[in-house]
Tab-separated table of C-alpha atoms in Angstrom:
chain	number	residue	atom	x	y	z
A	1	MET	CA	145.920	155.528	41.586
A	2	ASP	CA	144.948	153.301	43.662
A	3	ALA	CA	147.137	153.467	46.757
A	4	GLU	CA	146.179	150.458	48.211
A	5	ARG	CA	146.809	148.640	45.321
A	6	PHE	CA	150.311	150.011	45.164
A	7	GLN	CA	150.950	149.318	48.788
A	8	ASP	CA	149.984	145.603	48.021
A	9	SER	CA	152.683	146.264	45.700
A	10	VAL	CA	156.600	144.685	45.154
A	11	HIS	CA	156.913	148.801	44.830
A	12	GLY	CA	154.404	149.656	47.887
A	13	PHE	CA	157.671	150.969	49.659
A	14	LEU	CA	158.727	153.193	47.308
A	15	SER	CA	158.208	156.780	47.185
A	16	CYS	CA	156.837	158.976	44.324
A	17	THR	CA	159.735	160.745	43.734
A	18	GLN	CA	162.527	157.619	44.044
A	19	CYS	CA	160.872	157.057	40.480
A	20	HIS	CA	159.840	160.457	38.868
A	21	GLU	CA	163.246	161.819	39.848
A	22	ARG	CA	162.615	165.053	38.157
A	23	PHE	CA	160.079	166.452	40.846
A	24	GLY	CA	160.339	166.999	43.676
A	25	GLU	CA	158.446	166.922	47.378
A	26	ASN	CA	155.719	168.931	45.923
A	27	PRO	CA	154.194	166.977	42.289
A	28	HIS	CA	152.425	170.354	41.330
A	29	THR	CA	155.872	172.573	41.172
A	30	THR	CA	158.195	172.809	37.697
A	31	PRO	CA	160.050	168.712	37.214
A	32	ALA	CA	163.502	170.639	37.416
A	33	ASN	CA	164.833	168.193	39.492
A	34	PRO	CA	168.559	166.648	38.390
A	35	VAL	CA	168.396	163.061	36.716
A	36	SER	CA	171.406	160.404	38.190
A	37	ALA	CA	173.295	159.973	35.598
A	38	GLY	CA	172.656	155.838	34.448
A	39	VAL	CA	168.786	156.992	33.958
A	40	GLU	CA	169.501	160.093	31.869
A	41	ARG	CA	171.651	157.483	29.336
A	42	ILE	CA	168.707	155.023	30.137
A	43	ALA	CA	165.849	157.956	29.150
A	44	ARG	CA	167.545	159.160	26.368
A	45	GLU	CA	167.840	155.957	24.405
A	46	ILE	CA	164.391	154.622	25.124
A	47	SER	CA	162.495	158.769	24.115
A	48	ARG	CA	160.335	157.249	21.933
A	49	LYS	CA	159.380	154.349	23.158
A	50	ALA	CA	157.687	156.610	26.615
A	51	LYS	CA	154.554	157.426	26.428
A	52	VAL	CA	154.339	160.402	28.733
A	53	SER	CA	157.794	160.563	30.771
A	54	ALA	CA	160.775	158.433	29.762
A	55	VAL	CA	162.594	159.212	32.872
A	56	ALA	CA	159.826	157.433	35.407
A	57	LEU	CA	160.285	154.769	32.527
A	58	ALA	CA	163.769	154.391	32.747
A	59	SER	CA	164.144	154.792	36.613
A	60	CYS	CA	163.883	150.877	36.278
A	61	TYR	CA	167.179	150.553	36.100
A	62	LYS	CA	168.055	152.573	39.261
A	63	CYS	CA	167.277	149.166	40.925
A	64	HIS	CA	167.284	146.613	38.308
A	65	ALA	CA	170.822	147.780	36.226
A	66	GLU	CA	171.739	144.345	35.146
A	67	ILE	CA	168.506	143.172	34.285
A	68	TYR	CA	167.888	146.658	32.415
A	69	THR	CA	171.219	146.067	30.631
A	70	GLN	CA	170.121	142.784	29.094
A	71	VAL	CA	166.642	143.747	28.217
A	72	LEU	CA	168.223	147.075	26.021
A	73	ASP	CA	170.846	144.431	24.978
A	74	SER	CA	168.165	142.089	23.689
A	75	VAL	CA	165.797	141.123	20.528
A	76	HIS	CA	162.900	143.472	22.332
A	77	GLY	CA	165.702	146.511	23.440
A	78	LYS	CA	167.371	146.006	20.329
A	79	ASN	CA	164.053	146.997	18.318
A	80	ILE	CA	163.677	150.428	20.716
A	81	VAL	CA	167.855	151.457	20.773
A	82	GLU	CA	169.531	150.112	17.694
A	83	ASP	CA	166.180	150.463	15.196
A	84	GLY	CA	164.354	153.317	16.390
A	85	ARG	CA	161.245	151.781	16.590
A	86	THR	CA	159.096	151.128	19.946
A	87	ASP	CA	157.046	147.462	18.937
A	88	GLY	CA	160.015	146.344	21.142
A	89	PRO	CA	158.156	145.975	24.135
A	90	LEU	CA	160.219	147.041	27.758
A	91	CYS	CA	159.788	146.299	31.462
A	92	LEU	CA	155.513	147.810	31.646
A	93	ASP	CA	155.068	145.658	28.326
A	94	CYS	CA	155.007	143.040	30.844
A	95	HIS	CA	155.340	144.002	34.031
A	96	GLY	CA	152.631	146.051	33.835
A	97	SER	CA	151.872	149.213	35.343
A	98	PRO	CA	154.783	150.242	38.066
A	99	HIS	CA	152.359	151.427	40.523
A	100	TYR	CA	150.563	147.360	40.714
A	101	ILE	CA	153.726	144.883	40.225
A	102	THR	CA	152.735	141.547	42.226
A	103	PRO	CA	155.862	139.390	42.550
A	104	VAL	CA	156.452	136.877	39.837
A	105	SER	CA	154.989	133.698	42.299
A	106	ASP	CA	151.595	135.821	41.900
A	107	ARG	CA	149.061	134.210	39.869
A	108	ALA	CA	148.409	137.298	39.033
A	109	SER	CA	151.241	138.496	37.634
A	110	PRO	CA	151.165	138.986	34.087
A	111	VAL	CA	154.659	137.075	33.798
A	112	ASN	CA	153.665	134.192	36.158
A	113	LYS	CA	154.117	130.486	34.939
A	114	TRP	CA	150.532	130.552	33.872
A	115	LYS	CA	149.921	133.674	32.328
A	116	VAL	CA	153.055	133.968	30.517
A	117	VAL	CA	151.939	132.471	27.511
A	118	ARG	CA	149.367	134.743	26.935
A	119	THR	CA	151.401	137.954	28.008
A	120	CYS	CA	153.596	136.943	25.001
A	121	ASP	CA	151.367	136.271	22.427
A	122	LYS	CA	149.930	139.930	23.128
A	123	CYS	CA	152.676	140.938	20.543
A	124	HIS	CA	153.868	137.709	18.932
A	125	GLY	CA	149.979	136.858	18.255
A	126	ASN	CA	149.434	140.138	16.799
A	127	GLU	CA	149.077	139.773	12.916
A	128	THR	CA	150.009	142.911	12.017
A	129	LEU	CA	153.941	142.769	13.820
A	130	ALA	CA	153.936	138.746	12.671
A	131	LYS	CA	153.851	140.233	8.844
A	132	LYS	CA	156.250	143.089	9.847
A	133	TYR	CA	158.772	141.057	11.278
A	134	GLY	CA	157.692	137.879	10.060
A	135	ILE	CA	157.071	136.286	12.282
A	136	GLU	CA	154.194	133.358	12.994
A	137	PRO	CA	151.316	134.373	14.754
A	138	ASP	CA	150.150	131.453	16.160
A	139	VAL	CA	152.871	130.157	17.827
A	140	ARG	CA	150.588	130.524	21.131
A	141	GLU	CA	148.323	127.668	18.889
A	142	THR	CA	150.932	125.298	18.104
A	143	TYR	CA	152.754	125.615	21.347
A	144	LEU	CA	149.717	124.325	23.247
A	145	ASP	CA	148.769	121.795	20.746
A	146	SER	CA	152.577	120.302	21.008
A	147	PHE	CA	153.073	117.988	24.331
A	148	HIS	CA	154.553	120.925	26.393
A	149	GLY	CA	151.581	122.963	25.651
A	150	GLN	CA	149.533	120.232	26.810
A	151	LYS	CA	151.277	119.394	29.526
A	152	HIS	CA	150.671	123.394	30.953
A	153	THR	CA	147.304	123.273	30.383
A	154	LEU	CA	146.993	120.158	32.223
A	155	GLY	CA	148.355	122.231	35.218
A	156	LEU	CA	151.746	120.308	35.487
A	157	LYS	CA	154.163	122.920	37.349
A	158	LYS	CA	157.405	121.851	35.508
A	159	ALA	CA	155.986	122.015	31.963
A	160	PRO	CA	158.046	124.387	29.980
A	161	THR	CA	156.959	127.770	28.603
A	162	CYS	CA	157.972	130.383	26.360
A	163	ILE	CA	160.901	131.556	29.004
A	164	SER	CA	161.927	128.450	29.150
A	165	CYS	CA	163.631	127.715	25.833
A	166	HIS	CA	163.811	131.669	24.796
A	167	GLY	CA	165.169	133.091	27.953
A	168	TYR	CA	163.921	136.274	30.477
A	169	HIS	CA	164.999	139.407	29.764
A	170	ASP	CA	167.476	138.983	27.611
A	171	VAL	CA	165.608	137.194	24.861
A	172	LYS	CA	167.722	136.825	21.916
A	173	SER	CA	166.486	136.928	17.954
A	174	LYS	CA	166.351	132.781	16.622
A	175	ASN	CA	168.854	133.912	14.361
A	176	ASP	CA	171.248	134.773	16.697
A	177	PRO	CA	174.462	132.345	17.024
A	178	THR	CA	173.871	133.528	21.316
A	179	SER	CA	170.045	132.577	20.805
A	180	PRO	CA	169.124	129.048	23.257
A	181	VAL	CA	167.207	128.230	19.974
A	182	PHE	CA	169.601	128.479	17.859
A	183	GLY	CA	171.021	125.594	15.540
A	184	THR	CA	173.092	123.641	17.818
A	185	ASN	CA	172.066	125.588	20.978
A	186	LYS	CA	168.778	123.695	20.654
A	187	ILE	CA	170.522	120.280	21.545
A	188	ARG	CA	172.214	122.396	25.458
A	189	THR	CA	168.133	124.349	25.954
A	190	CYS	CA	166.528	120.731	25.482
A	191	GLY	CA	169.085	118.756	27.701
A	192	LYS	CA	168.125	120.776	30.406
A	193	CYS	CA	165.152	119.123	30.865
A	194	HIS	CA	165.536	115.988	28.200
A	195	LYS	CA	169.087	114.546	29.228
A	196	GLY	CA	170.921	113.407	26.671
A	197	ALA	CA	168.739	115.175	23.760
A	198	ASN	CA	170.946	115.143	20.654
A	199	LYS	CA	170.152	116.903	16.929
A	200	LYS	CA	167.600	114.231	15.500
A	201	PHE	CA	165.598	114.953	19.307
A	202	VAL	CA	165.653	118.493	18.851
A	203	SER	CA	164.206	118.708	15.394
A	204	ALA	CA	161.027	117.412	16.772
A	205	ILE	CA	160.657	120.653	18.473
A	206	THR	CA	159.077	123.601	17.205
A	207	HIS	CA	156.541	125.871	16.469
A	208	LYS	CA	155.541	124.723	13.237
A	209	GLU	CA	151.911	122.878	12.107
A	210	ALA	CA	152.197	118.967	12.579
A	211	GLY	CA	152.498	117.374	9.363
A	212	PRO	CA	149.414	114.985	7.968
A	213	ILE	CA	150.672	112.626	9.345
A	214	PRO	CA	151.333	113.175	13.193
A	215	ARG	CA	147.096	115.149	12.842
A	216	TYR	CA	145.512	112.257	11.240
A	217	ALA	CA	147.646	109.649	13.688
A	218	GLU	CA	146.655	112.029	16.682
A	219	LYS	CA	142.694	112.466	15.288
A	220	GLY	CA	142.322	108.515	14.910
A	221	LEU	CA	143.894	107.721	18.355
A	222	ILE	CA	141.526	109.808	19.839
A	223	LEU	CA	138.918	108.745	17.772
A	224	LEU	CA	140.113	105.061	19.006
A	225	THR	CA	140.301	105.800	23.126
A	226	MET	CA	136.565	107.641	22.772
A	227	SER	CA	134.938	104.663	20.901
A	228	VAL	CA	136.300	102.342	23.760
A	229	ILE	CA	135.093	104.310	26.559
A	230	ALA	CA	131.724	105.264	24.736
A	231	PHE	CA	131.887	100.777	24.131
A	232	THR	CA	132.661	100.217	27.756
A	233	VAL	CA	129.762	102.718	28.628
A	234	ILE	CA	127.280	100.804	26.362
A	235	HIS	CA	128.650	97.310	28.086
A	236	VAL	CA	128.009	98.714	31.844
A	237	LEU	CA	124.550	100.050	30.922
A	238	LEU	CA	123.260	96.666	29.368
A	239	GLU	CA	124.908	94.543	32.298
A	240	ALA	CA	122.992	97.185	34.567
A	241	PHE	CA	119.725	97.105	32.695
A	242	SER	CA	120.201	93.091	32.311
A	243	ASP	CA	120.603	92.727	36.103
A	244	ILE	CA	117.553	95.159	36.360
A	245	ARG	CA	115.540	93.023	34.553
A	246	ASP	CA	116.650	90.179	36.041
A	247	THR	CA	115.549	90.961	39.438
A	248	PHE	CA	111.793	92.769	38.900
A	249	PHE	CA	110.516	90.932	36.240
A	250	ARG	CA	111.992	87.795	36.080
A	251	LYS	CA	110.887	84.936	38.003
A	252	THR	CA	113.903	82.747	39.339
A	253	LYS	CA	114.293	79.308	38.864
A	254	GLU	CA	113.277	78.682	41.860
A	255	GLU	CA	110.003	80.371	42.098
A	256	GLU	CA	109.724	78.749	38.919
A	257	HIS	CA	109.688	75.589	39.894
A	258	GLU	CA	107.253	76.044	43.095
A	259	GLU	CA	104.733	77.313	40.748
A	260	SER	CA	105.055	73.703	39.185
A	261	GLU	CA	104.546	72.025	42.149
A	262	GLU	CA	102.293	73.958	43.544
A	263	GLN	CA	100.031	73.097	40.335
A	264	VAL	CA	100.697	69.596	40.369
A	265	SER	CA	99.729	69.142	43.694
């Protein structure tokens, strides 16, 4: 572990045993310290997910009890607790190593606004998981192709990302009536940014690939824009060439008149 990075993280003020409860001050002794009831309960529920220590993985509950409860009640948490699987993400899958977690406002954080789409895509863009759970593996691509995604790519801070619509720790299945993207709930969700959003409006917001008409319309507009730009550039270059030619290679009418007068005289 990098001690300096740990000190700079949001957990830098914690001692080792605050998370690794089974250990005493001497890490080389047998881990036999008692564990708090809440952490012990969570550790049992997520034991199949833990690669090393379920207690350490569950220790986030000590400081983040409300959030941890939301996670376990989410579609991600239920994958572990109720379905008995290990694909559902927990704290470390999204936030990274507990020793080096940085604030969400830090661009280095995997859940920062500018990185969270890529973080979600680690699972949602995985074809194996997509096939296993019947989800679309190209959600990141369809998002980036959308108006929201393009604004995000251009750096607009207010552009929505995954968590803006689907939620943070309490993400629900799109088939869950309590999900913000379930049925008519989308009207309220979209209405947070788009005042007056209605059923027809929200029906256009989807991760599905655009049909042929909008796709070809987009290509047509791009072609038209590029043609106008190319025409403008060519026009400017021709004008510049004409001015240069007239300045350096063509005699002005006054010069021609003077020469003709000299010849006459």
